[in-house]
Each structure stands twice: as C-alpha cells, then as structure tokens.
Coordinates of N, CA and C in Angstrom, one line a residue:
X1 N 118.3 275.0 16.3 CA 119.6 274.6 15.7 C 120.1 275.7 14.7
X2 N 121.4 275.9 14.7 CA 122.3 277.5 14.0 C 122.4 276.5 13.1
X3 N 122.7 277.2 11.3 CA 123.2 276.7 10.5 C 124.5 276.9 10.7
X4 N 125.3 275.8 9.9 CA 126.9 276.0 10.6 C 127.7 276.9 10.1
X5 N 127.1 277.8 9.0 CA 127.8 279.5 9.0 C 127.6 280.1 10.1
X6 N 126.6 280.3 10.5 CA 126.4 280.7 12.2 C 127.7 280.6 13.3
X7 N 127.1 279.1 13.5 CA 127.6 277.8 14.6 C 128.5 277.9 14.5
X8 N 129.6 277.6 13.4 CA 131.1 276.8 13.3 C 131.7 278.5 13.4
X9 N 132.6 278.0 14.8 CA 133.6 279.4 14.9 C 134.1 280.2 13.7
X10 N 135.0 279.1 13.2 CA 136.0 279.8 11.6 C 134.4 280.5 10.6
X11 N 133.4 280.0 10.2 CA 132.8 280.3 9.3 C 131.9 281.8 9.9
X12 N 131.7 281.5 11.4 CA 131.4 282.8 11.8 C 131.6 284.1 12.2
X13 N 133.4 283.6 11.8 CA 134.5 284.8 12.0 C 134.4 285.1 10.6
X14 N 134.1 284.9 9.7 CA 134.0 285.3 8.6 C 132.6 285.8 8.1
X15 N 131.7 285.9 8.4 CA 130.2 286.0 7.9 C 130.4 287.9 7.8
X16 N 131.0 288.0 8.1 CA 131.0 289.6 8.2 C 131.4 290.0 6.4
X17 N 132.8 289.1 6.4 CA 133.2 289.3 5.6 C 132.6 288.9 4.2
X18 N 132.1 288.1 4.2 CA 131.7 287.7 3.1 C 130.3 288.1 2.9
X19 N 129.8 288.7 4.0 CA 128.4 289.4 3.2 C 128.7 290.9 3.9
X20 N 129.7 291.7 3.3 CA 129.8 293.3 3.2 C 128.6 294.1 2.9
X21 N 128.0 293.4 1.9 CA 126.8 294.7 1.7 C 125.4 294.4 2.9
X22 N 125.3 295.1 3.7 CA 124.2 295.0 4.5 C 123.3 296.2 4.3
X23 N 123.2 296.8 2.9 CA 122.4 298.2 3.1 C 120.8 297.5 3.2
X24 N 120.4 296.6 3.5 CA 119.2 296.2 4.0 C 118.9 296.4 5.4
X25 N 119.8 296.5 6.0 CA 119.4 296.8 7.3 C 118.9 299.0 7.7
X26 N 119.6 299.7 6.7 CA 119.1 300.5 6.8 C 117.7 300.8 6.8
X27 N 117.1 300.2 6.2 CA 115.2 300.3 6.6 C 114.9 299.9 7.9
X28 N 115.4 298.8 8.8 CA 115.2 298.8 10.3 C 115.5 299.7 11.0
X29 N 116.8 300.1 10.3 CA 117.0 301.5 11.2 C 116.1 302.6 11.5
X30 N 115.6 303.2 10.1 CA 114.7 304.1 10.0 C 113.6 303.8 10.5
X31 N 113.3 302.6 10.6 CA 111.9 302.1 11.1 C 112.0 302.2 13.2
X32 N 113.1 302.3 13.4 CA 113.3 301.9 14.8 C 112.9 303.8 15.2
X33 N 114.0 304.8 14.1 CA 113.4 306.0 14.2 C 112.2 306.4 14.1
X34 N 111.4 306.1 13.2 CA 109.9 305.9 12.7 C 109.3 306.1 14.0
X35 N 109.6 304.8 14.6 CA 108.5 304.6 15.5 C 108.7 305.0 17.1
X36 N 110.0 305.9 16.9 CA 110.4 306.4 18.3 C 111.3 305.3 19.1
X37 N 111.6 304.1 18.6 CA 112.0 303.1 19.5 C 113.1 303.7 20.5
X38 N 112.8 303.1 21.9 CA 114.2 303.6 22.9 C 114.6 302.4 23.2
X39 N 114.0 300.9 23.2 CA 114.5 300.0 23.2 C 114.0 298.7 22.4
X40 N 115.3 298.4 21.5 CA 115.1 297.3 20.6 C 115.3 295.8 21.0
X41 N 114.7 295.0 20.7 CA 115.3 293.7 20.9 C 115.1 292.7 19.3
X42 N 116.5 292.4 18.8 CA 117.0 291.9 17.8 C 117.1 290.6 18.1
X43 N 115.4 289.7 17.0 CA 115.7 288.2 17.4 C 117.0 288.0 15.6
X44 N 117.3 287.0 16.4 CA 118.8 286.2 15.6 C 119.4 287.3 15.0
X45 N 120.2 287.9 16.1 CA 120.5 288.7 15.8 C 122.6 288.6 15.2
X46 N 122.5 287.5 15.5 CA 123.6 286.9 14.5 C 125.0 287.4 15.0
X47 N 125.8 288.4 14.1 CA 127.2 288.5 14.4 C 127.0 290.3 15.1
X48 N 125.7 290.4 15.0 CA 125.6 291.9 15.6 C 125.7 293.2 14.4
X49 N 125.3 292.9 13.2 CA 125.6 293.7 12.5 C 124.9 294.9 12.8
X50 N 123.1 294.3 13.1 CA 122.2 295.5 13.2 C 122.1 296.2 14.7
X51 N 122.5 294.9 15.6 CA 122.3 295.6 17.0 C 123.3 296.6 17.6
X52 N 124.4 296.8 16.6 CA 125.2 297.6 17.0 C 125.1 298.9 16.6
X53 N 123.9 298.6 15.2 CA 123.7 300.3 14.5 C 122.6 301.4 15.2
X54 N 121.6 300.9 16.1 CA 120.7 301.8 17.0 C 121.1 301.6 18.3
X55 N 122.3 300.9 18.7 CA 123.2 300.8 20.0 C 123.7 301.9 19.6
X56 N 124.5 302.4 18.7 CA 125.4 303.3 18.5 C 124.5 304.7 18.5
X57 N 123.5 304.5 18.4 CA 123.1 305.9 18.5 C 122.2 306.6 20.1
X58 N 122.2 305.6 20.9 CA 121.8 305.2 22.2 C 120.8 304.8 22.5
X59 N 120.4 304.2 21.8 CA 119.1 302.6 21.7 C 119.3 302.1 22.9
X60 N 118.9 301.3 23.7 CA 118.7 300.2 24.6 C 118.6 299.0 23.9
X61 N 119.4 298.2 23.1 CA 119.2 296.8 22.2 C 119.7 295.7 23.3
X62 N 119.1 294.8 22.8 CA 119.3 293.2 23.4 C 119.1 292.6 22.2
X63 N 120.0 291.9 21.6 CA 120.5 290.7 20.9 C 120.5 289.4 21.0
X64 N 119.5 288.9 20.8 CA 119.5 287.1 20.8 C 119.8 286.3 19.8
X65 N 120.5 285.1 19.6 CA 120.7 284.6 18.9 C 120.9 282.7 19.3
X66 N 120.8 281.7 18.5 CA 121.0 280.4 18.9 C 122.4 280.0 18.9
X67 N 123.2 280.8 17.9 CA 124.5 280.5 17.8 C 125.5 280.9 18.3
X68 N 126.0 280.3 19.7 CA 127.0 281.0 20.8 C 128.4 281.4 19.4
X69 N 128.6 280.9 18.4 CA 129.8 281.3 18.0 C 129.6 282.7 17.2
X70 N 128.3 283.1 16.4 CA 128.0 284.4 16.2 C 127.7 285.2 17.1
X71 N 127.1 284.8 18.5 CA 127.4 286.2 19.6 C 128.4 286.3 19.9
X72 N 129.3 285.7 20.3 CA 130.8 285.7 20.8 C 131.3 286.5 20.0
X73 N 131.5 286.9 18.5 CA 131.5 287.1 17.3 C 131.2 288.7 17.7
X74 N 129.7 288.8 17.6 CA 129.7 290.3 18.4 C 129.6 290.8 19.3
X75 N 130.2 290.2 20.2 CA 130.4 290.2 21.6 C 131.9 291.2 21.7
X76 N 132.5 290.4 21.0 CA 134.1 291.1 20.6 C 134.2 292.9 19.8
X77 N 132.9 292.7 19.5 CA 132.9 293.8 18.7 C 133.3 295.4 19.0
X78 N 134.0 296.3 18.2 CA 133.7 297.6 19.2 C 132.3 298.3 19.3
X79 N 132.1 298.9 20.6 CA 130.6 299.0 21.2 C 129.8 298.1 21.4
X80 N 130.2 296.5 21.1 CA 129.3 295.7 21.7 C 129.2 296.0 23.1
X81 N 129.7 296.7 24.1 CA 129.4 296.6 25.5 C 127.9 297.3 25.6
X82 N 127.5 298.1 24.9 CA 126.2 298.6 24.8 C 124.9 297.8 24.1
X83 N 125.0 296.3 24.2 CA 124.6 295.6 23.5 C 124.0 294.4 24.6
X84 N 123.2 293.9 25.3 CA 122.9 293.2 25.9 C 122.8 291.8 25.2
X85 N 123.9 290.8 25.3 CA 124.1 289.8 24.2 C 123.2 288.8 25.2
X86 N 122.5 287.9 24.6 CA 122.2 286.5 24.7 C 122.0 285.8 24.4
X87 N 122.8 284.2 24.5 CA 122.7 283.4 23.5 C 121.4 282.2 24.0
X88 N 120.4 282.2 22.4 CA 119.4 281.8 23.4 C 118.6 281.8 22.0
X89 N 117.4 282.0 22.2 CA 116.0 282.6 21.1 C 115.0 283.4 21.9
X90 N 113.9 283.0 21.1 CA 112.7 284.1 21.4 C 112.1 283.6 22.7
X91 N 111.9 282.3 22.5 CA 111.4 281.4 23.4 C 111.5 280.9 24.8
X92 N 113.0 281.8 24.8 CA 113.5 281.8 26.3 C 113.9 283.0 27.1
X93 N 113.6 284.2 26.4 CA 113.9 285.6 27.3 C 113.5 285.6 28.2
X94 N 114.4 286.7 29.2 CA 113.8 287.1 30.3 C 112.9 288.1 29.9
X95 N 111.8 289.1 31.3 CA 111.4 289.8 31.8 C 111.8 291.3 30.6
X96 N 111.1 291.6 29.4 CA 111.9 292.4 28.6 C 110.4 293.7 28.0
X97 N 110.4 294.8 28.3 CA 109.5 295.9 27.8 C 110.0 296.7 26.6
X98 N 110.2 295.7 25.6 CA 111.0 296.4 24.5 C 109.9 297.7 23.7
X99 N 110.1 298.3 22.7 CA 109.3 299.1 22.0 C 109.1 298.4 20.5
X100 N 110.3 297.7 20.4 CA 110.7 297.7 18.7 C 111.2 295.9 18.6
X101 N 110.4 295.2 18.3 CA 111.6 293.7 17.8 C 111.7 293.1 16.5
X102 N 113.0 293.1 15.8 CA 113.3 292.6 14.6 C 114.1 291.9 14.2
X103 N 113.5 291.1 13.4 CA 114.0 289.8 12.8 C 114.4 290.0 10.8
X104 N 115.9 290.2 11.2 CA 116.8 290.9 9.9 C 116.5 289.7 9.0
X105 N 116.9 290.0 7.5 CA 117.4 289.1 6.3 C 116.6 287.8 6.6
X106 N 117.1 286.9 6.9 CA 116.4 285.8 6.4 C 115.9 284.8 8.0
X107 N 116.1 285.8 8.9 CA 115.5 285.1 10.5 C 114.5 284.6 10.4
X108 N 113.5 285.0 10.3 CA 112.1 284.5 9.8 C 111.4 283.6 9.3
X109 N 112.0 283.2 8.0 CA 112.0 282.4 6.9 C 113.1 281.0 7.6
X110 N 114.4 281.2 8.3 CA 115.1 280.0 8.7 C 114.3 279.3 10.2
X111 N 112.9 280.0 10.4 CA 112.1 279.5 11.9 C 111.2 278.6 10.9
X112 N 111.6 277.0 10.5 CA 110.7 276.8 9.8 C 109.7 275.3 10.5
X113 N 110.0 275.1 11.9 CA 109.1 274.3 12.0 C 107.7 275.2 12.8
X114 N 106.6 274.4 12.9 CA 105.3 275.4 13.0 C 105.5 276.1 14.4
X115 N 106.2 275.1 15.3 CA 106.1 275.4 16.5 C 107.0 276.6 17.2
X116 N 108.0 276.0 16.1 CA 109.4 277.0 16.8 C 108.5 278.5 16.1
X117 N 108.0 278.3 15.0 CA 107.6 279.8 14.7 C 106.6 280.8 15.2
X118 N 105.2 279.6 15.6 CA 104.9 280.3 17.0 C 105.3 280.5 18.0
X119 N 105.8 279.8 19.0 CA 106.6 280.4 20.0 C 107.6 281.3 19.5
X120 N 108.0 281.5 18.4 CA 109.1 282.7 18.5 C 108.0 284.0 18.3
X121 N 107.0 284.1 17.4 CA 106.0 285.0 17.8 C 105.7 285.6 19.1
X122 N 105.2 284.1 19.7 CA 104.6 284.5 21.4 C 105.5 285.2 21.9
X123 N 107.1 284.9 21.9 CA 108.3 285.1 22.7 C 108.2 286.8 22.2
X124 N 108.1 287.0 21.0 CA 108.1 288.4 20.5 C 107.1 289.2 21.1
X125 N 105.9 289.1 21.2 CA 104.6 289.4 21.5 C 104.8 289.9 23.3
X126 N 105.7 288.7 23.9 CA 105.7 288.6 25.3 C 107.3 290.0 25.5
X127 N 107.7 290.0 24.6 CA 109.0 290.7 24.9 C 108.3 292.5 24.8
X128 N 107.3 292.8 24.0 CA 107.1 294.0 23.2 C 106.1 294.8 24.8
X129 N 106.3 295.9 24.9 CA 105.6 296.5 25.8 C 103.9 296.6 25.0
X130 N 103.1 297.0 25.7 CA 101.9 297.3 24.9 C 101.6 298.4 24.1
X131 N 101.7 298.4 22.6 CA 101.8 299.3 21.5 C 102.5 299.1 21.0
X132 N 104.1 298.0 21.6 CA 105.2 297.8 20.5 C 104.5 296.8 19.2
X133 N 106.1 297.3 18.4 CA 105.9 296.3 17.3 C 106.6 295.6 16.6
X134 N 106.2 294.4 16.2 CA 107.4 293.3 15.3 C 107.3 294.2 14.3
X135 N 108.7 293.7 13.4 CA 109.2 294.2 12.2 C 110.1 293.0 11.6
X136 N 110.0 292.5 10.7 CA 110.6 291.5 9.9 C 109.9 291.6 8.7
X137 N 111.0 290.6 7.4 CA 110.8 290.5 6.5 C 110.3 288.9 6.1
X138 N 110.2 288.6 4.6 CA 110.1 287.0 4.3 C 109.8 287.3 3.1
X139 N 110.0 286.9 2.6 CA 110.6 286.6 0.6 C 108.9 286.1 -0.1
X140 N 108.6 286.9 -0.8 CA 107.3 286.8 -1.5 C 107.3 285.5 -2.0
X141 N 106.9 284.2 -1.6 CA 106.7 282.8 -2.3 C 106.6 282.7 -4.3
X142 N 105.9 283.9 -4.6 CA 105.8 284.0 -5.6 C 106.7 284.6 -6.8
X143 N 107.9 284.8 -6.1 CA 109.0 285.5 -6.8 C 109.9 284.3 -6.7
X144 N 109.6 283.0 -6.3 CA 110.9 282.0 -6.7 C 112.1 282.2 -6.6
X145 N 112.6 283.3 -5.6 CA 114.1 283.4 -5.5 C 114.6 282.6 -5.3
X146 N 114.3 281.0 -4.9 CA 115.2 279.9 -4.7 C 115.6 279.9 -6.6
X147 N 115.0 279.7 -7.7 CA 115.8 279.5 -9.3 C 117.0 280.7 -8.8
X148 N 117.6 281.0 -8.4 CA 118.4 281.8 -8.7 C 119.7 281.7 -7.6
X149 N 119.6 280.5 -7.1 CA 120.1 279.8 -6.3 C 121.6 278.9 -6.7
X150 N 122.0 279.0 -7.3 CA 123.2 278.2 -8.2 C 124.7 278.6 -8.3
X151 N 125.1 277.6 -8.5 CA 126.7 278.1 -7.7 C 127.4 279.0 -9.0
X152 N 126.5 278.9 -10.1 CA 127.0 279.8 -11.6 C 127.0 281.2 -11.2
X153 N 125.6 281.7 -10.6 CA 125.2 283.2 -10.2 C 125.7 283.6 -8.7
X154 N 126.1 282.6 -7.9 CA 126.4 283.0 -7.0 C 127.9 283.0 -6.5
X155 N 128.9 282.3 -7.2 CA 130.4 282.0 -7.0 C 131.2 283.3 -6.5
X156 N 131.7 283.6 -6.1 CA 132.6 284.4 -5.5 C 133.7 283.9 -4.7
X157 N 134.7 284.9 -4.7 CA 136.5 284.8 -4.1 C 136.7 285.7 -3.1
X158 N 136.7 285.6 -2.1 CA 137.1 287.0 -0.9 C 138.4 287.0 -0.6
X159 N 138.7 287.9 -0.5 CA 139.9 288.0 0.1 C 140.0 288.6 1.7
X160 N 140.5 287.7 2.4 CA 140.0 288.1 3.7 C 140.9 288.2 4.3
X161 N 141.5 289.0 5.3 CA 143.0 289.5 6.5 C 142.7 288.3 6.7
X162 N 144.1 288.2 7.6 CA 144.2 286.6 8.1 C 143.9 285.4 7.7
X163 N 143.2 285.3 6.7 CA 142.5 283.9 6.2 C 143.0 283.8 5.1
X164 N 142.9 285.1 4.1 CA 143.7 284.5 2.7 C 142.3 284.4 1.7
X165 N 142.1 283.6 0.7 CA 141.3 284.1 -0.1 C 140.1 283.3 -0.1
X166 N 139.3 283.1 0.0 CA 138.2 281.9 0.2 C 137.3 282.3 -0.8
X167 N 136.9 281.1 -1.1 CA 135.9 280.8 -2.3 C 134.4 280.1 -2.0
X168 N 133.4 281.1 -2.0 CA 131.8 280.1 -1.5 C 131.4 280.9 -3.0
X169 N 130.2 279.8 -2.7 CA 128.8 279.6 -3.6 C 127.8 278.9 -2.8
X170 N 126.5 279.2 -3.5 CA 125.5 278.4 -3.1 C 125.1 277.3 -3.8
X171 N 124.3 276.4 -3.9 CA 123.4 275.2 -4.5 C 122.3 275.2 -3.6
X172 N 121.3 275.2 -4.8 CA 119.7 274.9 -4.5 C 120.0 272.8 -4.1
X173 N 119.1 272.6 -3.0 CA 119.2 271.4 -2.8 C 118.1 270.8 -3.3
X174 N 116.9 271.3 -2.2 CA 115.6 270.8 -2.7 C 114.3 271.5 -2.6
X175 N 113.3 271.5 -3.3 CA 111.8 272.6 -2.7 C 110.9 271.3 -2.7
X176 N 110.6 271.3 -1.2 CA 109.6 270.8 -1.0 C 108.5 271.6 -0.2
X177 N 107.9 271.8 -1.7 CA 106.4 272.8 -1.1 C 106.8 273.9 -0.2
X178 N 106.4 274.6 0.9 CA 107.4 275.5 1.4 C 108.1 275.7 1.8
X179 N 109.5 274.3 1.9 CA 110.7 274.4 2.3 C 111.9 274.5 1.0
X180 N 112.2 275.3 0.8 CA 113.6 275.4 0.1 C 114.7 275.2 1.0
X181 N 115.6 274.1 0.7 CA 117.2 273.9 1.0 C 117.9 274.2 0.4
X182 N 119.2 274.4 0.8 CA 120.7 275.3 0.3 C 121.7 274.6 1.0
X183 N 122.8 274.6 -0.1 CA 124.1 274.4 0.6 C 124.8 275.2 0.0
X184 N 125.7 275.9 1.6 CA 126.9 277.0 1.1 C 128.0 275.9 1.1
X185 N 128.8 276.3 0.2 CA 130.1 275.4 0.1 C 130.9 277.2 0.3
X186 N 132.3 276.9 1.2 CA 133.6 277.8 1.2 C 134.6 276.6 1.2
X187 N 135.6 277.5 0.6 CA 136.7 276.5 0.2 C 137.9 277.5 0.8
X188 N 138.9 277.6 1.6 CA 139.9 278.0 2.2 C 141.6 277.6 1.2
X189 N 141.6 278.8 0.2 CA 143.1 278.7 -0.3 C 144.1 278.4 0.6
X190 N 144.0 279.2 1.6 CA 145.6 278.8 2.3 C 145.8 277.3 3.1
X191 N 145.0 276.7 3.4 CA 145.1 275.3 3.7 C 144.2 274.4 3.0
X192 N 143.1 274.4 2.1 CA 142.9 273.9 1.0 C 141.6 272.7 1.9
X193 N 141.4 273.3 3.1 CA 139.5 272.9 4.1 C 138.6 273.7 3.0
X194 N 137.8 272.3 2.9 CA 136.3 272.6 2.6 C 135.1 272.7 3.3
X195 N 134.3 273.7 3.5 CA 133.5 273.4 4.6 C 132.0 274.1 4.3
X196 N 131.0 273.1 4.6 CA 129.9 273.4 3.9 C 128.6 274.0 5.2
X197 N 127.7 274.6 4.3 CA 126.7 274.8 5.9 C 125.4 274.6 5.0
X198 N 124.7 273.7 5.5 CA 123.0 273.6 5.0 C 122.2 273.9 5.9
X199 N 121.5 274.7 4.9 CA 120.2 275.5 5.5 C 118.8 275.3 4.6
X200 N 117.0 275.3 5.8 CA 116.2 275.4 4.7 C 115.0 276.4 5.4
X201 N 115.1 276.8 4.7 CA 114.0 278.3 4.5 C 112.6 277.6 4.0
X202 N 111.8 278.3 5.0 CA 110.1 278.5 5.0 C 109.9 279.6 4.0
X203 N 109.0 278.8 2.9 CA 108.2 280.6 2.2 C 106.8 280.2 2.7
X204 N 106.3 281.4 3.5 CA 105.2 281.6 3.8 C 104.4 283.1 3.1
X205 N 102.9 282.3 2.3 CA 102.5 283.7 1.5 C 102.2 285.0 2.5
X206 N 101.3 286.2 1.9 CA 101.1 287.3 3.0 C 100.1 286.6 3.9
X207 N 99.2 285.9 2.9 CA 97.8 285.6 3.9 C 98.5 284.7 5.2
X208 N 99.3 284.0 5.0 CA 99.5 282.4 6.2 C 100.5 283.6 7.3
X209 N 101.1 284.5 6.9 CA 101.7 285.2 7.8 C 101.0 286.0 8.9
X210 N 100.3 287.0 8.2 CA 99.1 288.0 8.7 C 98.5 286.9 9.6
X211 N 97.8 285.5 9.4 CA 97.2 284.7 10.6 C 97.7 284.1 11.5
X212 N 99.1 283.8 11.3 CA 100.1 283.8 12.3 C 100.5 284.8 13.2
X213 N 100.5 286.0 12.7 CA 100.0 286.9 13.5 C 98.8 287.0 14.2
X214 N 98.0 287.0 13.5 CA 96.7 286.9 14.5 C 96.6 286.3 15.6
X215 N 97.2 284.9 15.1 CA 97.1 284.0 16.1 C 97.7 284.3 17.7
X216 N 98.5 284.7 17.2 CA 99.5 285.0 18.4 C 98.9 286.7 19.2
X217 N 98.2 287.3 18.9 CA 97.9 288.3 19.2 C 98.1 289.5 18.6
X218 N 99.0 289.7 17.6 CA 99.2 290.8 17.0 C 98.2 291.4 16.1
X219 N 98.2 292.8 15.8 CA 97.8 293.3 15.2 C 98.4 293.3 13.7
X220 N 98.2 293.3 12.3 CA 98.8 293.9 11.5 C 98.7 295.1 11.0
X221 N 99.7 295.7 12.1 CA 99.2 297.6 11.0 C 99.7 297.9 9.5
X222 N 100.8 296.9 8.8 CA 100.7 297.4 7.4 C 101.8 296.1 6.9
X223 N 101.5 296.2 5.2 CA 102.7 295.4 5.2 C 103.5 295.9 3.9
X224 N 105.0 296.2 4.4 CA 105.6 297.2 3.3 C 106.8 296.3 2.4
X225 N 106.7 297.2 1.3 CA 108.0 296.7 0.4 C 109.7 297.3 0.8
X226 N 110.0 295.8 0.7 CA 111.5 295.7 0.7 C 112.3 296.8 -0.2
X227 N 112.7 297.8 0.6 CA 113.2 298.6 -0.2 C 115.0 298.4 -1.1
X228 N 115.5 296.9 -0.7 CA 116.1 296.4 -1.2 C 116.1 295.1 -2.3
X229 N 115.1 295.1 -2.4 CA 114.3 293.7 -3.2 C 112.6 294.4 -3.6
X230 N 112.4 295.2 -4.3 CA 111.1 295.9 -4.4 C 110.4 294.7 -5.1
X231 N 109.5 294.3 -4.6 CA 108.0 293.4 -5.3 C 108.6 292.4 -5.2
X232 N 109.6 291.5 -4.3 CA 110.1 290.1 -4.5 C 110.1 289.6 -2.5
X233 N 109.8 291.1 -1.5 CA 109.5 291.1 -0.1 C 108.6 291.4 0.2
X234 N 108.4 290.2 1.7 CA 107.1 291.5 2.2 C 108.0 291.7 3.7
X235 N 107.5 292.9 4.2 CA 107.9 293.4 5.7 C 106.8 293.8 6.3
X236 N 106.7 292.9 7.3 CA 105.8 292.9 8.3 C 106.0 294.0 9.0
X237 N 105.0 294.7 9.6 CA 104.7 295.6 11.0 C 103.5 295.7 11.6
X238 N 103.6 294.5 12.6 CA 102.7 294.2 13.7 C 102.9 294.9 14.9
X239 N 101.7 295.2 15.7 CA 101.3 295.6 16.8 C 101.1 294.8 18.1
X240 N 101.5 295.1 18.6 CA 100.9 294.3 20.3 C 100.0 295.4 20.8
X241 N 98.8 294.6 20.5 CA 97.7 295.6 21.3 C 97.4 296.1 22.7

C-alpha cells in the first residue's frame, strides 16, 4: 500500500515540489559510479527523481514503484523514455540482471511488515546479477529522529505554479517500539482542501539489518555514513554472492 502522498494524484503532482532539496540522492549516484554500474534498478522509486539522474547519463535503470500515480508522475517526465517504468514492487519483477539496486530516503524504513521486507530483499537479491549490490539507507534507531517530528519544526508554505500556495507540516502520531507514525497535513490556499497522508516507518538497528541480510543471502561488504545526516544513518552495501 502507497502512502497517499504517493497514491493521491493532486498530492503526487506535487511531491517534487515540495521536497526541492534532494542532494541526498547524490551519494547513490556516486555509488552507482563507484561501482561501475551499467544497469540500475530503483526499488520505490517514486516520482523518478533518482531514476532519471544515472538514466541521464546512459545507465540502463528500471523504476518500480507501488504507486501508479507517482510513476505516471515520472512517466511524464523529460527523459523518462529512458527509464523502464513499473508499477509494481520488488516482489513482482520480471527476469532482471541488474548490477546496482536502490532503495532512496525513506523506501526501506516505509517496508515495515516482516514479510513484505523479506520478500522485497529476496526480490532484490533475485533482480542483482552475481556480484551486484543493494544500496539503501535506514535512520539509526538511536538518533530518535521521530522527537523532531512536529508541525512547530516542520511547517512550511510553497508556492507552487498552478496550484497557488500550499501549506504542509508533519505530526508524530505514535511509537510503538519500532514503528513510528506520521501524519502530513497540506492545506490548498486557492480552494481551501485539506488533505492528509499517514505513514509508519520501521526503525531497524545495524545488527537486525545486517541479519536480514544474511538471511536473504547477501553479503554485507560495508556499512557507511549518510553523507547527508552524518551519525544519525546507516547505508547499507550488500553483495549478492
């Protein structure tokens, strides 16, 4: 299931806009260089922000996502034709020998029942040629980024073409053990719709990660810091042996 920023057409015509800073994705990129990748496969890969940046340079990417209204979203995009869109998950690919698969921002962490998160592993594991590698991140359990969660520190006004000026924030809902919920509230000036999307994120520590890997077959060759969030991420880079 998409949260309904994803899902809901109007709120996914806007996800672009309202999260402008994506210099987090620059370390996938480098990492896709790193490791020589010629072809990527981007699980939830959302509005296409990242699949379009090692598309653009003549990657071989494939883009999955659950939310037909954020592929459609970058479907429309310019260069999306170099982008093999599918609306779908990990769990259901075809026939794929990728080199490189990653799971941006917060994909990882929103896979939070046990099942869907192994099979999205296996699915990963099954998609990677032999030697490729996962790459994702997940928010260090120990840095409590949910306290920081509140519609005081997070409020903001966009002003957006066509739409006019919209107003979101977050609220912490609830932590239960390692599920944290959220609710985004946007508010729409020019017609004066409110429209909310609830989401809950898995914090899983390094150790419960690394054996989820295991489990699934991978290797862990390292685990590095978020070069956007230093000591508050971990980023996985697993191996398919």
């Amino acid at each position: 299931m998409a949260d309904e920023e994803f899902g809901d057409p109007r709120l996914a015509a806007l996800y672009d806009r309202l999260e402008p800073g994506r210099g987090d994705l620059d370390a996938y990129l480098r990492m896709a260089q790193e490791f020589g990748a010629g072809r990527v496969l981007d699980i939830g890969c959302g509005t296409g922000v990242f699949a379009l940046l090692p598309a653009a340079r003549g990657v071989e990417v494939v883009g999955v996502d659950p939310a037909l209204a954020s592929v459609e979203v970058a479907r429309a995009k310019p260069g999306a034709g170099k982008v093999r869109w599918i609306h779908g998950d990990a769990m259901g690919l075809p026939p794929l020998r990728v080199d490189l698969a990653t799971m941006t921002a917060n994909v990882a962490q929103a896979i939070t029942g046990p099942c869907a998160w192994r099979g999205t592993l296996r699915g990963a594991f099954g998609a990677l040629r032999p030697g490729g590698r996962l790459v994702f991140e997940t928010r260090d359990p120990a840095a409590r980024a949910w306290q920081g969660w509140t519609r005081e520190r997070s409020r903001r006004v966009t002003r957006v073409p066509g739409a006019g000026s919209v107003e979101s924030w977050v609220d912490l809902v609830a932590v239960d053990g390692p599920l944290v919920s959220l609710r985004w509230t946007y508010v729409f000036a020019a017609d004066g719709q409110v429209l909310s999307s609830d989401s809950t994120l898995r914090f899983r520590g390094r150790e419960e990660v690394g054996r989820d890997l295991a489990a699934c077959g991978f290797a862990v060759e390292e685990v590095r810091d978020a070069p956007d969030r230093p000591g508050r991420e971990f980023v996985f880079v697993a191996r398919r042996p």
